[in-house]
PDB file of C-alpha atoms in Angstrom:
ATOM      1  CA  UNK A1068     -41.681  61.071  49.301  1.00  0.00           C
ATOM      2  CA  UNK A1069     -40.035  58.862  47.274  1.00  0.00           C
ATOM      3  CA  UNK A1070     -36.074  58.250  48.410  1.00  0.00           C
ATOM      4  CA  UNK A1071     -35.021  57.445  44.967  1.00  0.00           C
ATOM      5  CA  UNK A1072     -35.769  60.752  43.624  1.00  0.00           C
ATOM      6  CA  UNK A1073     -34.152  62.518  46.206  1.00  0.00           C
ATOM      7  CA  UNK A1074     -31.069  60.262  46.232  1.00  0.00           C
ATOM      8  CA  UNK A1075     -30.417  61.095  42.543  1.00  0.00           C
ATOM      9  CA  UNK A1076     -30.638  64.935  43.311  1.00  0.00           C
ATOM     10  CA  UNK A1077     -28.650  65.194  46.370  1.00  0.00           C
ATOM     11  CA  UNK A1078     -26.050  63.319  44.905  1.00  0.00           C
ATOM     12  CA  UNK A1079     -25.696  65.450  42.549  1.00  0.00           C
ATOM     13  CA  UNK A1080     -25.598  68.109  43.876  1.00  0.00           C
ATOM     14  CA  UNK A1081     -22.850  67.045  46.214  1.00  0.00           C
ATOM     15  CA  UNK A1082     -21.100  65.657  42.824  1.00  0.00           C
ATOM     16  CA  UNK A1083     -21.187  69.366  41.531  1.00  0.00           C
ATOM     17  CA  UNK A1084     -19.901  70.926  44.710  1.00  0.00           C
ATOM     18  CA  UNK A1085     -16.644  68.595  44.936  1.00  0.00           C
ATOM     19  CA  UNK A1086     -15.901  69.126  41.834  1.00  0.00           C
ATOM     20  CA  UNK A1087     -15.939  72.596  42.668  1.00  0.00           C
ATOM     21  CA  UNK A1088     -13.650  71.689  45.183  1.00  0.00           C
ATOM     22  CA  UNK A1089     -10.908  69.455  43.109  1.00  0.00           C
ATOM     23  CA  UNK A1090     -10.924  72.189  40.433  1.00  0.00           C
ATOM     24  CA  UNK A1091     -10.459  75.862  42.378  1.00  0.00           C
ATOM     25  CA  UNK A1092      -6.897  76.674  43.451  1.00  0.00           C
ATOM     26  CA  UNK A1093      -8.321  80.041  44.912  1.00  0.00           C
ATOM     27  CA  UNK A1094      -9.570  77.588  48.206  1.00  0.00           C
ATOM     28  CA  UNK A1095      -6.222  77.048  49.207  1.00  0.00           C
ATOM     29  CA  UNK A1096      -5.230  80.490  50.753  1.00  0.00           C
ATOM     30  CA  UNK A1097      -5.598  81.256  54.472  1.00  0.00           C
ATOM     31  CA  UNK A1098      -5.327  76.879  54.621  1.00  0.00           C
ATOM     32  CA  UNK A1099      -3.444  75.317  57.441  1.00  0.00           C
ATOM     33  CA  UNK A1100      -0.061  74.468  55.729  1.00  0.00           C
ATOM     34  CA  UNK A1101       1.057  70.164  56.354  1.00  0.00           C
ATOM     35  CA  UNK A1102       3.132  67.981  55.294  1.00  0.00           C
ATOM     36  CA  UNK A1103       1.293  66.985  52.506  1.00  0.00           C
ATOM     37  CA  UNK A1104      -0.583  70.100  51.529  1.00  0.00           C
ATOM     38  CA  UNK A1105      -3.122  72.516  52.423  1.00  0.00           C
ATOM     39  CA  UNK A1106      -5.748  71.143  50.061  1.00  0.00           C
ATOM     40  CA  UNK A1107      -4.665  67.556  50.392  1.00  0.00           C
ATOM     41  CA  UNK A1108      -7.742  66.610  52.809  1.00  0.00           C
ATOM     42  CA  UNK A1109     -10.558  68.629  50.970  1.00  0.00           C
ATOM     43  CA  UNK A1110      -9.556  67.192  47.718  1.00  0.00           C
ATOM     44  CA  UNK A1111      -9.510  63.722  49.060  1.00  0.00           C
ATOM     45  CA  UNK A1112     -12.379  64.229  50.910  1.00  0.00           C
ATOM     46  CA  UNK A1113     -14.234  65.522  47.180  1.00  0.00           C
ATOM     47  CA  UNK A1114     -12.787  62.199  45.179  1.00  0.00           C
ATOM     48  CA  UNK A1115     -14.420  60.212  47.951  1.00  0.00           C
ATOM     49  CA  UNK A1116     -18.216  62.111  48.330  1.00  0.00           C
ATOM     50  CA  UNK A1117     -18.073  61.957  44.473  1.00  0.00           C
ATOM     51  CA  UNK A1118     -17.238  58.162  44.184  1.00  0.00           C
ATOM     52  CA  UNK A1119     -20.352  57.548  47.095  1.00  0.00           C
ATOM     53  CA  UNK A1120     -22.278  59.855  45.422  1.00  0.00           C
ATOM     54  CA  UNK A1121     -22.188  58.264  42.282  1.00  0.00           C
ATOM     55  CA  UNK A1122     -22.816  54.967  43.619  1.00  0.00           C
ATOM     56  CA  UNK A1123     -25.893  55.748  45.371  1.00  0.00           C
ATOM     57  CA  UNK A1124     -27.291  57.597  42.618  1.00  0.00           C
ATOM     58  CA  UNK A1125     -26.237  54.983  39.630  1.00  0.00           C
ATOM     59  CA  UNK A1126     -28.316  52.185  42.291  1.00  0.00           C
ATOM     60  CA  UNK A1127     -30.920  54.684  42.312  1.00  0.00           C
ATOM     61  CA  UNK A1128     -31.271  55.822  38.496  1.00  0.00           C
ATOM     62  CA  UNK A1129     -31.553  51.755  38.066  1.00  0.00           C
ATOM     63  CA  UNK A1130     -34.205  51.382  40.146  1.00  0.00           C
ATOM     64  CA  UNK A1131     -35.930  54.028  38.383  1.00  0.00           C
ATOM     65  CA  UNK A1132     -35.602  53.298  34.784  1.00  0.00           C
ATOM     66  CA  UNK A1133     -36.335  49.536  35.257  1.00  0.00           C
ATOM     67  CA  UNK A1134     -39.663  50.917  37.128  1.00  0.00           C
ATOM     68  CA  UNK A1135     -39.479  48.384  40.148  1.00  0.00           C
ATOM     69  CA  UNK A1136     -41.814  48.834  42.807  1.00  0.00           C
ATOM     70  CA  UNK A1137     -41.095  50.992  45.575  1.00  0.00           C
ATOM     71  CA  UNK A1138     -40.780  49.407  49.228  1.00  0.00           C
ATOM     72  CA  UNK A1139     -41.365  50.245  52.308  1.00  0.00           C
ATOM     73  CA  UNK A1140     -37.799  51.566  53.409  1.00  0.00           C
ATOM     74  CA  UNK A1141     -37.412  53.301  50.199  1.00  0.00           C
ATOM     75  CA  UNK A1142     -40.365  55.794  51.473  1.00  0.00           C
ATOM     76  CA  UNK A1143     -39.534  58.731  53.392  1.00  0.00           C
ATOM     77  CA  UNK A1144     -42.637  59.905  55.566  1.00  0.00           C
ATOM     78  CA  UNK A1145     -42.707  63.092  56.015  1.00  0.00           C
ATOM     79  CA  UNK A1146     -45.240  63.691  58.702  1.00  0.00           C
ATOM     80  CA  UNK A1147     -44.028  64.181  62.602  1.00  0.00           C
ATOM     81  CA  UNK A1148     -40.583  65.586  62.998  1.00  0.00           C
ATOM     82  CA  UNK A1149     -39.354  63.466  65.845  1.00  0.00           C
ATOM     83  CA  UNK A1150     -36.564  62.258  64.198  1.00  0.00           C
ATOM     84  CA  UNK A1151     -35.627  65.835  63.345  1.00  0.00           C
ATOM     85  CA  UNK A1152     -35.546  66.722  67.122  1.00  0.00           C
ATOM     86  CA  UNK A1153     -33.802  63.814  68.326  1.00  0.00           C
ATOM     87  CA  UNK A1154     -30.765  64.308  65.476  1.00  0.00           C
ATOM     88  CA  UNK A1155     -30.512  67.954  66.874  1.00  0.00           C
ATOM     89  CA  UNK A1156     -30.873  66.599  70.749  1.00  0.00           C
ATOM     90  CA  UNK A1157     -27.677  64.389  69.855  1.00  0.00           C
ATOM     91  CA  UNK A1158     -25.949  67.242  68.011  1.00  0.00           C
ATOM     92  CA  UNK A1159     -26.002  69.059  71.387  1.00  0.00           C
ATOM     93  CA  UNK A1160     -25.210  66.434  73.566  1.00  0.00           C
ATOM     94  CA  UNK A1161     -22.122  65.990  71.079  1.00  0.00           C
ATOM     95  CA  UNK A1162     -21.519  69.485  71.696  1.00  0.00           C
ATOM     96  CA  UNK A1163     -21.373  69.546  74.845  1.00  0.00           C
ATOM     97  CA  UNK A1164     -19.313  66.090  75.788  1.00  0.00           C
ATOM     98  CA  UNK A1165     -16.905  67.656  73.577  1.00  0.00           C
ATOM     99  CA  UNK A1166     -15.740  70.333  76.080  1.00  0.00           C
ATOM    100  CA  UNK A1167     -15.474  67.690  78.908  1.00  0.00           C
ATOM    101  CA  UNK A1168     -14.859  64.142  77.360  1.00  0.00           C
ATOM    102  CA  UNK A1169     -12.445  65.229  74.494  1.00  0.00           C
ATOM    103  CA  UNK A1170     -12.894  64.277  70.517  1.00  0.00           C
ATOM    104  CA  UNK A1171     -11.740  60.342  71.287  1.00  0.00           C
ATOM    105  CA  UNK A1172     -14.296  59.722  73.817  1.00  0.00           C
ATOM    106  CA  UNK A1173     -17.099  61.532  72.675  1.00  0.00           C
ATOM    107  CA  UNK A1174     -17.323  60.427  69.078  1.00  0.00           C
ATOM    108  CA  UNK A1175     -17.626  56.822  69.053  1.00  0.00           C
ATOM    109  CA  UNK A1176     -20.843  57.160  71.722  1.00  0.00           C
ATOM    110  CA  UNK A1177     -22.754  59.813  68.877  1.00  0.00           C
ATOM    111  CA  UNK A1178     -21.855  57.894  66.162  1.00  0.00           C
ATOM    112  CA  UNK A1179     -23.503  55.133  67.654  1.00  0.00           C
ATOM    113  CA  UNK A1180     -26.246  56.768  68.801  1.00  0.00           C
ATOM    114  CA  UNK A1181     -27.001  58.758  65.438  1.00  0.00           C
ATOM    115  CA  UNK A1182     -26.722  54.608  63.915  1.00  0.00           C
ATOM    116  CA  UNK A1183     -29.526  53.832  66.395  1.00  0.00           C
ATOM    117  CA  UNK A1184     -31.229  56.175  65.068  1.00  0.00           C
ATOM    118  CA  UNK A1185     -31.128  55.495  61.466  1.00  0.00           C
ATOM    119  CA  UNK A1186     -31.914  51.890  62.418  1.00  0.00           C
ATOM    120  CA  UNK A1187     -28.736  50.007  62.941  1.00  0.00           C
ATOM    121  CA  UNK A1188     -28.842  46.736  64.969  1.00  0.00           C
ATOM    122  CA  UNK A1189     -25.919  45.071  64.400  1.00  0.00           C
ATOM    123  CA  UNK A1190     -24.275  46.055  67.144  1.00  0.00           C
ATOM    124  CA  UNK A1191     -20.407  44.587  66.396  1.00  0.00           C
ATOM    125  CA  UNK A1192     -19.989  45.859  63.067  1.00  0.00           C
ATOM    126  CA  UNK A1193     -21.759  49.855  64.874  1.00  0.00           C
ATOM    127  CA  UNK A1194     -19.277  49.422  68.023  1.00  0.00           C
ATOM    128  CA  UNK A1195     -15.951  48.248  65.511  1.00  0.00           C
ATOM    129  CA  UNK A1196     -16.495  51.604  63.029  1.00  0.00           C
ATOM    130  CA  UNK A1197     -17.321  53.808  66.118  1.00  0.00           C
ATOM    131  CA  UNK A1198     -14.305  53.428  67.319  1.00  0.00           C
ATOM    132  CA  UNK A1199     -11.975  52.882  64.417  1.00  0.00           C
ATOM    133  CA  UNK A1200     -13.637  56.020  62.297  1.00  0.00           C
ATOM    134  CA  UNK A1201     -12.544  58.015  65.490  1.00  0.00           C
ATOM    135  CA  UNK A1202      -8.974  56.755  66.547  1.00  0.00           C
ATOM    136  CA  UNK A1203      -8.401  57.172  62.257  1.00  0.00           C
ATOM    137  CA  UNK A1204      -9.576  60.790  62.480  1.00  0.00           C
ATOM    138  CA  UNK A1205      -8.211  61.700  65.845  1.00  0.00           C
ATOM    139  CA  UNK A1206      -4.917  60.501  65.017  1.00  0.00           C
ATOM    140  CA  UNK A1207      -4.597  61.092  61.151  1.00  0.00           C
ATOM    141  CA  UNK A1208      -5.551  64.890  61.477  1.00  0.00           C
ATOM    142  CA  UNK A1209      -2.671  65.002  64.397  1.00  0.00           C
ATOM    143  CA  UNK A1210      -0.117  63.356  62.751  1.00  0.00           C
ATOM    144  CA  UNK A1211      -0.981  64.247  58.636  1.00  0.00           C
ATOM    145  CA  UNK A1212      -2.557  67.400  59.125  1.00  0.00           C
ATOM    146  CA  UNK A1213      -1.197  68.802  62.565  1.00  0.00           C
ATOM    147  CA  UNK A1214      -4.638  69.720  63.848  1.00  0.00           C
ATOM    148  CA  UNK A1215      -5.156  69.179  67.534  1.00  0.00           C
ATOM    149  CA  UNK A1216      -8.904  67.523  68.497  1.00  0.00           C
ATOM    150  CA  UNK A1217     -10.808  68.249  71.822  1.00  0.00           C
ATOM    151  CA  UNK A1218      -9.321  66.030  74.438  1.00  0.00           C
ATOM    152  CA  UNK A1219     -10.140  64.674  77.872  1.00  0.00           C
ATOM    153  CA  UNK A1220     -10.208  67.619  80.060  1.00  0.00           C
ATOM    154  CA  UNK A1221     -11.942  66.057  83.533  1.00  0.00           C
TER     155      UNK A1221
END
């Protein structure tokens, strides 16, 4: 299966649904009410899926109009569906060290785990986002957003 292909449709797709997002007021009622609005993280949360999207899917439109040859990590094989189990496996285990270990210590651990599993090795740059992505999250949806993560209930 080739990747480029299905990078060009899935981002798309994900371009059409944020802009549903930016663009319908009627997804603002029943929202949690914050400082900054209701609709102030789906919105930015739209700009940036369409900005990524677009980037991976210009890269990928290149790639197929110039005809290059396809490599090896550009192929998706889609026999065996280990992969499959072991992304479920970890969204369990997530799950579950949720109720005991809390949003801030459980998060960094998956997020490493699901970047061993899409083939990250450099371990300083996988540790360094694990743990800022979470402490930015934990703390910006308390603070901006006054939405109270999981925490540390041993």
């Amino acid at each position: 299966m080739d990747r480029r292909k299905i990078d060009i449709y899935l981002s798309t797709f994900l371009i059409i649904i944020s802009a549903i997002i930016l663009t319908d007021n009627n997804l603002v009622e029943g929202g949690a009410e914050s400082n900054i609005s209701s609709m102030f993280l789906p919105r930015f949360a739209a700009c940036l899926i369409i900005i990524f999207s677009l980037t991976i899917a210009i890269q990928s439109l290149m790639k197929l109009t110039k005809h290059t040859e396809i490599t090896a990590n550009e192929i998706i094989p889609t026999e065996g569906l280990s992969g499959v189990f072991i992304y479920i496996g970890i969204l369990i285990t997530y799950w579950i060290a949720m109720l005991y270990l809390g949003f801030l210590i459980s998060t960094p651990f998956i997020m490493i785990a699901v970047a061993v599993l899409l083939g990250g090795r450099r371990w300083g740059s996988i540790i360094t986002m694990s743990i800022a992505t979470s402490l930015i999250i934990f703390y910006g949806s308390k603070i901006f957003l006054r939405v109270y993560l999981p925490t540390w209930t041993l």
